[in-house]
Amino acid sequence: MQRPWVQEDRLRDGTRVYTTASSLDAPVAQIHCIFALPSALPEVAGEVPVLLEWMQRGTEAHSRSEIFDAFGALGIEPQLSMLPSGILFSMRCLDACREVALGLAQELLFRPAFEDGELEDVLVEMDQDDRASRDVAGQISYRAQRRARWHGTTLAAPVNGTKATRKKLDGAYLRGLHAQLFERPAILAIASEQSDAWIAALERTMLRDRPTRRWEYTPPTASYLHAQPRDIFVDAPALEHAVVSRYSPGPAGEDLATIARTFLHHEALTDGMSAPLMVQLRGEKSLSYSVFSMLIDRGDGWDQCFEIEPSAERVEEALAAGSALWVQEDALTAEDFRRARIALHTQERLQTIDAPRALAHSLRHEILWNRPMGSRQAQVQAILDADADDARTMGAGYGMSQSPLCTVVVGRKADLPQKFQSEMLDLDALFDADF
Amino acid sequence: MTSSTDASLVSTALAHAREHRRALWDKLDTRTLENGARVHVLPQGNHGIAAVEIWADVGAGDEPAPLAGISHLLEHMMFRGTHDVPDGEFDIRVQALGARANAWTWYDTTAYTTILGADHLEKLLALEADRFENLHIDEEVFQTERDVVLNERALTADSDPNTLAQEHLDRMLFGEGPYARPVIGYRENIASFTHEQLTDWYRAHYAPHALDIWIVGDVPVEATHRHVADSFGAIAGGPPPSKAGEMRVTHHTHVRDRIELAVTEPLVLMAWGLAPGRDRRAVLTWRVLSEMLAFGRGGILRTALEHDQKLALYQDIYVQEHRLGHSAVWEATPRSGVSHAELCDAFYATLSALSAGEISAQALDAARIRIVSQWASRNAPWQVLQTLGDAVHTTHDAANFLKDLDILEAITAEDIRTLATRLADPQSNVLLFVEPEAV
């Protein structure tokens, strides 16, 4: 077996550490620091994003402008964002600025000012930001998909919550949440030729004096179990086209052979301009400029998602044409499978061409799912080795050949076919109402 | 504050960037084929990957008004078959090489880009050369692809009020000039194109002398040049197309407009016309100033308008580099209850204060280090290729790949002050207010 791209180690307290380097690297390190959430299901929708935004409004020692200008003076734009079951702090930093940058990061993460006036401001801005996102087709569709796919759980809410849920958050609650979440981080990931020096510096600065971590990082798999997907149709009067997406069940479990066959079928059917999905829907039928499909990792299984943006009156045709390909026995030739294998092989090489990319790839496929290093390479090898006939058989057994999990249609009501016009949500209901 | 950019950090970062770019530059091998096509080969890394881009010297800026969008439609048709490769086969054959082909059209350039395993380079070049010589524009396929582009227009522009606002702003700034129209064209243009127009455009603008062929990655220099000579070298040459008359750019100033679009929140867009892309000092002065004004969550404008005065919800400032005259845009969303005029006045006041005050060496260095840091992280073959390609096409001098670092270092506080003074003058810009449509 090949040597994994990324090496795994542990600090004395159990913190997982991942490092990688490559010959293409500039003297710029990429640092990721992940704090575990106790659950992917928030108590109050939007609580973590509101907390993260409030944290970035100044520290005990410095104003909001001062702290970010100080990062900026080192060429750094730090990123603080929420993952499905963690909080990610990332920065790209010149090796020469290591100590000063980590000192600033410690201040930003662990000593925020938490001024009440700034919290009010955060809430006002998030309300206005929510309103502005109603102008963007992708934002509307993303919210509708979330709501359809995770119906029955708090994951159905928008990531940032709604105006109503955010109103429930007060300073005391958020300060308590900060104290709870920002213990010692669960995972450190570093792309640099000087990773040992970075780890030592992290121990001296960011990790020093942090309270003991009370829970380990766990992937969000369990949080998905209670979802009851349902269809959602949204009236978006300003859209000149529709956005249609359909989720279907993929293979369950972690059996490598099953996953490999499924993946090979999916790659051959959907990946690239020459794949039948793109050829038929875009090239032959002119249904849409954009056709998108992916297998979505749930940790213990996979979902299949397919998205297309046809004109409103062609929504049914687009759904039917896309779905039909999955069950069409002769949709794929041996040559399609051969091409899919070569394309996958090249794509994997691209993903690991330098250290930051290799680390990001490993985060997506291994680290954030608590899988062993090298498991992605084993998975890719299994896909490359999978038999085309087996893949074809497996392909008919998942995805569009089964009842969809949910279908989401966003478009102008008057232009959509009649069947989508009943029980449509308007934008107010999608953005502001209970979920 | 606990940190500031010290001069040694900047000079170390600049020295490293110089060394890094110099090492690449020294390996760049440029030759011209007999038919006029220029070939640039840069060996980089041992990862088995090559990035290939073919840059045609034509874009939306070359189009007369009735043909707005034709370069982009041609870009689409380049994937739809030649006399030897039937429709649909190009992508199949490219993917069989483990490659992913794509393309983009901009104002001065149309580029065809592929990333692939380096061992398949020869076959890819044969396919590429074929479509640059033998494109077959089938009438039925042409109609289908035109519909795809109309769908793209509906998706990326007609349904996106921010794009529509940007298009309106470009018309205000560039008037009737070549950069005034959107690259994709307008719906009525696209729908009116004929098979003959597209064929003529292809013949006029895709001849070898209009091409720069770039190959960067894990490739041997001599063998790669041989492969290009065997493929593209076989295409017959022809006279270069005349661009005279189409390429004059006039920037308008002091134009005001207010429009209603399907936005939920109002928007302010302010734009300035600036020097041509080859005026590197002007372009990079803009880069430095824009870094000083707004970066990530920091900068002078963010501090003034968002953090302190709480007038803006969101701001962005960016430069669009064009060969014949770049433009710069400030875009802002006022907070609820703040008028457009109030926000603009605060913008002018902030720029006035900057132009009248002391600009420290540290502030300049901080902006420089951010720019160098961004450049240093763009190190994959396709990113290096993009930087070099821009130097050739937008600035007309590949050596700007190196010179930019010296120019960046040479920018002074006086340069910044002069530019800030201009931005603080309401007469120098065009200004667009976008309001939500009345219900």
Coordinates of C-alpha atoms in Angstrom, one line a residue, chain B:
Chain B
M1 CA -1.1 46.5 19.1
T2 CA 0.9 43.3 19.4
S3 CA 2.0 43.0 15.8
S4 CA 3.0 45.1 12.9
T5 CA 4.8 44.4 9.6
D6 CA 8.4 45.0 10.0
A7 CA 10.4 46.0 7.0
S8 CA 12.6 42.9 7.3
L9 CA 9.6 40.6 7.0
V10 CA 8.5 42.3 3.8
S11 CA 12.0 42.2 2.3
T12 CA 12.4 38.6 3.2
A13 CA 9.0 37.7 1.7
L14 CA 9.7 39.7 -1.4
A15 CA 13.2 38.2 -1.7
H16 CA 11.7 34.7 -1.5
A17 CA 9.0 35.5 -4.0
R18 CA 11.6 37.0 -6.3
E19 CA 13.8 33.9 -6.0
H20 CA 10.9 31.6 -6.5
R21 CA 9.6 33.5 -9.6
R22 CA 13.1 33.9 -11.0
A23 CA 13.6 30.1 -10.7
L24 CA 10.4 29.5 -12.7
W25 CA 11.3 32.3 -15.2
D26 CA 14.7 30.8 -15.9
K27 CA 13.0 27.5 -16.8
L28 CA 10.4 29.1 -19.1
D29 CA 11.2 28.3 -22.7
T30 CA 9.3 30.3 -25.3
R31 CA 9.5 29.7 -29.0
T32 CA 7.5 30.8 -32.0
L33 CA 6.3 28.3 -34.6
E34 CA 6.7 29.2 -38.3
N35 CA 3.0 29.9 -38.6
G36 CA 3.2 32.5 -35.8
A37 CA 1.9 30.6 -32.8
R38 CA 3.9 31.2 -29.6
V39 CA 4.7 28.2 -27.4
H40 CA 5.6 28.5 -23.8
V41 CA 6.9 25.5 -21.9
L42 CA 7.7 25.6 -18.2
P43 CA 8.8 22.4 -16.4
Q44 CA 7.7 22.5 -12.8
G45 CA 7.4 19.6 -10.2
N46 CA 7.6 15.9 -10.4
H47 CA 3.9 15.1 -9.7
G48 CA 3.1 13.7 -13.2
I49 CA 0.6 16.5 -13.9
A50 CA 0.6 19.0 -16.8
A51 CA -1.5 22.1 -17.2
V52 CA -2.2 23.1 -20.8
E53 CA -3.9 26.3 -21.9
I54 CA -4.3 27.7 -25.3
W55 CA -5.0 31.5 -25.2
A56 CA -6.6 33.0 -28.3
D57 CA -6.0 36.7 -28.6
V58 CA -9.7 37.6 -28.9
G59 CA -12.5 38.3 -26.4
A60 CA -15.6 40.4 -25.8
G61 CA -13.6 43.6 -26.1
D62 CA -13.0 42.8 -29.8
E63 CA -16.7 42.5 -30.6
P64 CA -18.7 45.1 -32.4
A65 CA -22.0 45.8 -30.6
P66 CA -24.2 43.5 -32.7
L67 CA -21.9 40.6 -32.1
A68 CA -21.6 41.0 -28.3
G69 CA -21.2 37.5 -26.9
I70 CA -20.0 35.8 -30.1
S71 CA -16.5 35.0 -28.7
H72 CA -18.2 33.2 -25.8
L73 CA -20.6 31.3 -28.0
L74 CA -17.6 30.2 -30.2
E75 CA -15.9 29.0 -27.0
H76 CA -18.9 26.7 -26.4
M77 CA -18.9 25.5 -30.1
M78 CA -15.2 24.6 -29.8
F79 CA -16.3 21.5 -27.8
R80 CA -18.9 20.4 -30.4
G81 CA -16.9 18.6 -33.0
T82 CA -14.5 19.0 -36.0
H83 CA -14.4 17.5 -39.4
D84 CA -12.5 14.5 -38.0
V85 CA -14.0 14.4 -34.4
P86 CA -17.8 14.1 -34.4
D87 CA -19.9 16.1 -32.0
G88 CA -19.6 14.7 -28.4
E89 CA -16.3 12.9 -29.2
F90 CA -14.0 15.6 -28.1
D91 CA -14.9 15.4 -24.5
I92 CA -15.0 11.6 -24.6
R93 CA -11.4 11.5 -26.1
V94 CA -10.2 14.1 -23.6
Q95 CA -11.6 12.2 -20.7
A96 CA -10.1 9.0 -22.0
L97 CA -6.7 10.7 -21.4
G98 CA -7.7 11.3 -17.8
A99 CA -8.0 15.0 -18.6
R100 CA -10.7 17.6 -17.8
A101 CA -11.1 20.2 -20.4
N102 CA -12.7 23.6 -19.8
A103 CA -12.6 27.1 -21.2
W104 CA -13.3 30.7 -20.4
T105 CA -13.9 33.9 -22.3
W106 CA -12.9 37.4 -21.0
Y107 CA -12.5 40.8 -22.6
D108 CA -9.1 40.3 -24.2
T109 CA -8.8 36.6 -24.2
T110 CA -10.5 33.3 -24.8
A111 CA -8.6 30.4 -23.2
Y112 CA -8.9 26.6 -23.4
T113 CA -7.6 24.9 -20.4
T114 CA -6.9 21.2 -19.6
I115 CA -5.2 19.5 -16.7
L116 CA -4.0 16.0 -17.4
G117 CA -1.5 13.3 -16.7
A118 CA 1.7 14.5 -18.4
D119 CA 2.2 11.2 -20.2
H120 CA -0.9 11.9 -22.3
L121 CA 0.2 15.3 -23.5
E122 CA 1.0 14.4 -27.1
K123 CA -2.5 13.0 -27.7
L124 CA -4.1 16.0 -26.1
L125 CA -2.2 18.4 -28.3
A126 CA -3.3 16.6 -31.4
L127 CA -6.9 17.0 -30.4
E128 CA -6.4 20.6 -29.5
A129 CA -4.7 21.4 -32.8
D130 CA -7.5 19.7 -34.7
R131 CA -10.2 21.9 -33.2
F132 CA -8.2 25.1 -33.8
E133 CA -7.9 24.1 -37.5
N134 CA -10.9 22.0 -38.4
L135 CA -13.8 23.1 -36.4
H136 CA -17.1 22.0 -37.9
I137 CA -20.0 24.2 -37.0
D138 CA -23.0 22.0 -37.7
E139 CA -26.2 24.0 -38.0
E140 CA -28.3 21.8 -35.8
V141 CA -25.6 21.6 -33.1
F142 CA -25.1 25.3 -33.3
Q143 CA -28.8 25.9 -32.5
T144 CA -28.6 23.5 -29.5
E145 CA -25.5 25.2 -28.1
R146 CA -27.1 28.6 -28.6
D147 CA -30.0 27.5 -26.4
V148 CA -27.5 26.3 -23.8
V149 CA -25.9 29.8 -23.8
L150 CA -29.3 31.4 -23.5
N151 CA -29.9 29.2 -20.5
E152 CA -26.5 30.2 -19.1
R153 CA -27.5 33.9 -19.6
A154 CA -30.8 33.3 -17.7
L155 CA -29.0 31.5 -14.9
T156 CA -25.9 33.7 -14.4
A157 CA -27.3 37.2 -15.3
D158 CA -31.0 37.6 -15.8
S159 CA -31.8 35.8 -12.5
D160 CA -29.1 37.6 -10.6
P161 CA -29.7 41.3 -9.9
N162 CA -26.1 41.8 -8.7
T163 CA -24.9 40.8 -12.2
L164 CA -27.5 43.0 -13.9
A165 CA -26.3 45.9 -11.7
Q166 CA -22.7 45.2 -12.7
E167 CA -23.6 45.2 -16.3
H168 CA -25.4 48.5 -15.9
L169 CA -22.4 50.0 -14.2
D170 CA -20.1 48.9 -17.0
R171 CA -22.3 50.6 -19.5
M172 CA -22.1 53.8 -17.4
L173 CA -18.3 53.6 -17.2
F174 CA -17.4 52.5 -20.7
G175 CA -20.3 54.1 -22.7
E176 CA -20.4 52.4 -26.1
G177 CA -16.8 51.1 -25.9
P178 CA -15.7 47.5 -26.2
Y179 CA -15.6 46.8 -22.4
A180 CA -19.2 48.1 -21.9
R181 CA -20.9 44.9 -22.9
P182 CA -21.1 41.7 -20.9
V183 CA -18.8 38.9 -22.0
I184 CA -21.8 36.5 -22.4
G185 CA -23.7 39.1 -24.5
Y186 CA -27.4 40.0 -24.3
R187 CA -30.3 37.7 -24.8
E188 CA -31.3 39.4 -28.0
N189 CA -27.7 39.2 -29.4
I190 CA -27.3 35.6 -28.6
A191 CA -30.6 34.6 -30.1
S192 CA -29.7 36.5 -33.3
F193 CA -26.3 34.9 -34.1
T194 CA -26.1 33.0 -37.3
H195 CA -24.0 30.0 -38.3
E196 CA -22.2 32.2 -40.8
Q197 CA -21.3 34.9 -38.3
L198 CA -19.8 32.3 -36.0
T199 CA -17.8 30.6 -38.8
D200 CA -16.4 34.0 -39.8
W201 CA -15.4 34.8 -36.2
Y202 CA -13.6 31.5 -35.9
R203 CA -11.7 32.0 -39.2
A204 CA -10.7 35.6 -38.4
H205 CA -9.6 35.1 -34.8
Y206 CA -8.3 31.6 -34.3
A207 CA -5.4 31.6 -36.8
P208 CA -2.1 30.5 -35.3
H209 CA -0.6 34.0 -34.9
A210 CA -3.4 34.7 -32.5
L211 CA -2.5 31.8 -30.2
D212 CA -0.3 31.4 -27.1
I213 CA 0.1 27.8 -26.2
W214 CA 1.1 27.3 -22.6
I215 CA 2.3 24.0 -21.0
V216 CA 3.3 24.0 -17.3
G217 CA 4.0 21.0 -15.1
D218 CA 5.9 17.8 -15.0
V219 CA 7.1 17.9 -18.7
P220 CA 10.4 17.7 -20.5
V221 CA 11.1 20.9 -22.5
E222 CA 12.4 19.6 -25.8
A223 CA 10.0 16.7 -26.2
T224 CA 7.1 19.0 -25.4
H225 CA 8.1 21.6 -28.0
R226 CA 8.4 18.7 -30.5
H227 CA 4.8 17.6 -29.7
V228 CA 3.5 21.1 -30.2
A229 CA 5.4 21.6 -33.4
D230 CA 4.0 18.2 -34.7
S231 CA 0.4 19.3 -33.9
F232 CA 0.0 23.1 -34.0
G233 CA 3.0 23.6 -36.3
A234 CA 1.1 21.8 -39.1
I235 CA -1.7 24.5 -39.1
A236 CA -1.3 26.9 -42.0
G237 CA -0.6 30.5 -41.1
G238 CA -2.6 33.5 -42.1
P239 CA -2.7 37.3 -41.8
P240 CA -3.4 38.7 -38.3
P241 CA -6.9 40.2 -37.9
S242 CA -7.0 43.9 -37.7
K243 CA -8.2 45.3 -34.4
A244 CA -7.8 48.9 -35.3
G245 CA -10.9 51.0 -34.5
E246 CA -12.5 48.4 -32.3
M247 CA -10.1 48.9 -29.5
R248 CA -10.5 52.4 -28.2
V249 CA -11.5 52.8 -24.6
T250 CA -13.1 55.9 -23.1
H251 CA -13.8 56.0 -19.4
H252 CA -16.7 58.2 -18.4
T253 CA -16.8 60.2 -15.2
H254 CA -19.4 62.0 -13.1
V255 CA -22.3 59.9 -14.4
R256 CA -25.1 59.2 -12.0
D257 CA -28.0 56.7 -12.2
R258 CA -30.6 55.1 -10.0
I259 CA -32.3 51.8 -11.1
E260 CA -34.7 49.4 -9.6
L261 CA -33.9 45.7 -9.7
A262 CA -35.2 42.6 -7.9
V263 CA -32.9 43.1 -4.9
T264 CA -34.1 42.8 -1.4
E265 CA -31.5 45.2 0.0
P266 CA -30.3 48.4 -1.8
L267 CA -26.8 48.6 -3.3
V268 CA -24.3 51.3 -4.1
L269 CA -21.8 50.8 -6.9
M270 CA -19.0 53.3 -7.7
A271 CA -16.5 52.8 -10.5
W272 CA -13.4 54.5 -11.9
G273 CA -11.7 54.0 -15.2
L274 CA -7.9 53.6 -14.9
A275 CA -4.8 53.1 -17.0
P276 CA -4.3 50.2 -19.3
G277 CA -3.2 46.8 -17.9
R278 CA 0.4 47.3 -19.1
D279 CA 0.8 50.3 -16.8
R280 CA 1.9 48.1 -13.9
R281 CA 2.6 50.9 -11.5
A282 CA -1.0 52.2 -11.8
V283 CA -2.5 48.7 -11.5
L284 CA -0.3 47.7 -8.6
T285 CA -0.9 51.0 -6.8
W286 CA -4.6 50.1 -7.0
R287 CA -3.9 46.7 -5.6
V288 CA -2.0 48.2 -2.7
L289 CA -4.6 50.8 -2.0
S290 CA -7.5 48.3 -2.2
E291 CA -5.7 46.1 0.3
M292 CA -5.3 49.1 2.6
L293 CA -9.0 49.9 2.3
A294 CA -10.6 46.5 2.7
F295 CA -9.2 43.0 3.2
G296 CA -10.9 40.1 5.0
R297 CA -12.3 41.7 8.1
G298 CA -9.9 44.6 8.2
G299 CA -8.9 47.8 6.4
I300 CA -9.5 51.5 6.6
L301 CA -13.0 51.4 4.9
R302 CA -14.2 48.5 7.0
T303 CA -13.1 50.2 10.2
A304 CA -14.7 53.5 9.2
L305 CA -17.9 52.5 7.5
E306 CA -18.7 49.1 9.1
H307 CA -17.1 49.0 12.5
D308 CA -17.1 52.7 13.7
Q309 CA -19.8 54.5 11.9
K310 CA -22.0 51.4 11.2
L311 CA -23.2 52.7 7.9
A312 CA -22.4 49.7 5.7
L313 CA -23.4 46.1 6.0
Y314 CA -21.1 44.9 3.4
Q315 CA -18.3 46.3 1.2
D316 CA -16.1 45.1 -1.5
I317 CA -13.4 46.9 -3.6
Y318 CA -11.9 45.3 -6.6
V319 CA -10.0 45.9 -9.8
Q320 CA -10.9 44.4 -13.2
E321 CA -7.7 44.3 -15.3
H322 CA -8.2 45.0 -19.0
R323 CA -5.6 45.4 -21.5
L324 CA -6.8 48.8 -22.7
G325 CA -7.9 50.3 -19.5
H326 CA -8.7 48.6 -16.2
S327 CA -11.5 49.6 -14.0
A328 CA -12.0 49.6 -10.2
V329 CA -15.3 49.2 -8.3
W330 CA -16.4 49.9 -4.8
E331 CA -19.6 48.1 -3.9
A332 CA -21.5 48.5 -0.7
T333 CA -24.8 47.6 1.0
P334 CA -26.0 50.3 3.3
R335 CA -27.3 49.2 6.7
S336 CA -31.0 49.6 7.3
G337 CA -32.0 53.2 7.6
V338 CA -28.8 54.5 6.0
S339 CA -29.2 56.5 2.8
H340 CA -27.1 56.1 -0.3
A341 CA -25.9 59.6 -0.1
E342 CA -24.9 59.2 3.6
L343 CA -22.8 56.2 2.7
C344 CA -21.1 57.8 -0.3
D345 CA -20.3 60.9 1.8
A346 CA -18.7 58.8 4.4
F347 CA -16.7 57.0 1.7
Y348 CA -15.4 60.3 0.3
A349 CA -14.6 61.6 3.8
T350 CA -12.6 58.4 4.6
L351 CA -10.6 58.7 1.3
S352 CA -10.0 62.4 1.9
A353 CA -8.6 61.7 5.3
L354 CA -6.3 59.1 3.9
S355 CA -5.1 61.4 1.2
A356 CA -4.5 64.2 3.6
G357 CA -2.9 62.2 6.4
E358 CA 0.3 60.4 7.1
I359 CA 0.6 57.0 5.4
S360 CA 3.1 55.0 7.4
A361 CA 5.6 52.7 5.9
Q362 CA 4.1 49.9 8.1
A363 CA 0.7 50.4 6.5
L364 CA 2.2 50.1 3.1
D365 CA 4.2 47.1 4.0
A366 CA 1.2 45.4 5.5
A367 CA -0.6 45.7 2.2
R368 CA 2.4 44.5 0.3
I369 CA 2.9 41.4 2.5
R370 CA -0.8 40.4 2.0
I371 CA -0.3 40.6 -1.8
V372 CA 3.0 38.7 -1.8
S373 CA 1.5 36.1 0.5
Q374 CA -1.4 35.6 -1.9
W375 CA 1.0 35.3 -4.8
A376 CA 3.1 32.8 -3.0
S377 CA 0.2 30.5 -2.4
R378 CA -0.7 30.4 -6.1
N379 CA 1.9 27.8 -6.9
A380 CA 0.1 24.9 -8.7
P381 CA 1.0 24.5 -12.4
W382 CA -2.3 25.9 -13.6
Q383 CA -2.0 28.9 -11.2
V384 CA 1.5 29.7 -12.4
L385 CA 0.3 29.4 -15.9
Q386 CA -2.5 31.8 -15.3
T387 CA -0.2 34.4 -13.8
L388 CA 2.2 34.1 -16.8
G389 CA -0.7 34.1 -19.3
D390 CA -2.1 37.3 -17.7
A391 CA 1.3 38.9 -18.0
V392 CA 1.4 38.2 -21.7
H393 CA -2.2 38.9 -22.6
T394 CA -3.2 41.7 -20.2
T395 CA 0.1 43.5 -19.7
H396 CA 1.7 42.6 -23.1
D397 CA 5.0 41.7 -21.5
A398 CA 5.7 38.2 -20.0
A399 CA 8.6 39.8 -18.0
N400 CA 6.0 41.5 -15.8
F401 CA 5.9 38.2 -14.1
L402 CA 9.2 39.3 -12.5
K403 CA 8.9 43.0 -12.7
D404 CA 5.7 43.2 -10.7
L405 CA 7.6 42.4 -7.6
D406 CA 10.0 45.3 -8.1
I407 CA 7.1 47.6 -8.9
L408 CA 5.2 46.5 -5.9
E409 CA 8.2 47.3 -3.7
A410 CA 8.6 50.7 -5.3
I411 CA 5.1 52.0 -4.7
T412 CA 5.3 55.0 -2.4
A413 CA 3.0 56.7 0.1
E414 CA 2.7 59.5 -2.5
D415 CA 1.4 57.1 -5.1
I416 CA -1.3 56.0 -2.7
R417 CA -2.1 59.6 -1.6
T418 CA -2.5 60.6 -5.3
L419 CA -4.9 57.8 -6.0
A420 CA -6.8 58.3 -2.8
T421 CA -7.3 62.0 -3.7
R422 CA -8.8 61.0 -7.0
L423 CA -11.2 58.5 -5.3
A424 CA -12.2 61.2 -2.8
D425 CA -13.4 63.4 -5.7
P426 CA -17.1 62.7 -6.6
Q427 CA -16.4 64.1 -10.0
S428 CA -14.0 61.3 -10.9
N429 CA -16.4 58.3 -10.7
V430 CA -19.6 56.9 -12.1
L431 CA -22.2 56.1 -9.4
L432 CA -25.1 53.7 -9.5
F433 CA -27.8 53.4 -6.8
V434 CA -29.8 50.2 -7.0
E435 CA -33.1 50.1 -5.2
P436 CA -35.5 47.2 -4.6
E437 CA -38.3 47.1 -7.2
A438 CA -41.5 48.7 -6.0
V439 CA -44.1 46.1 -5.1

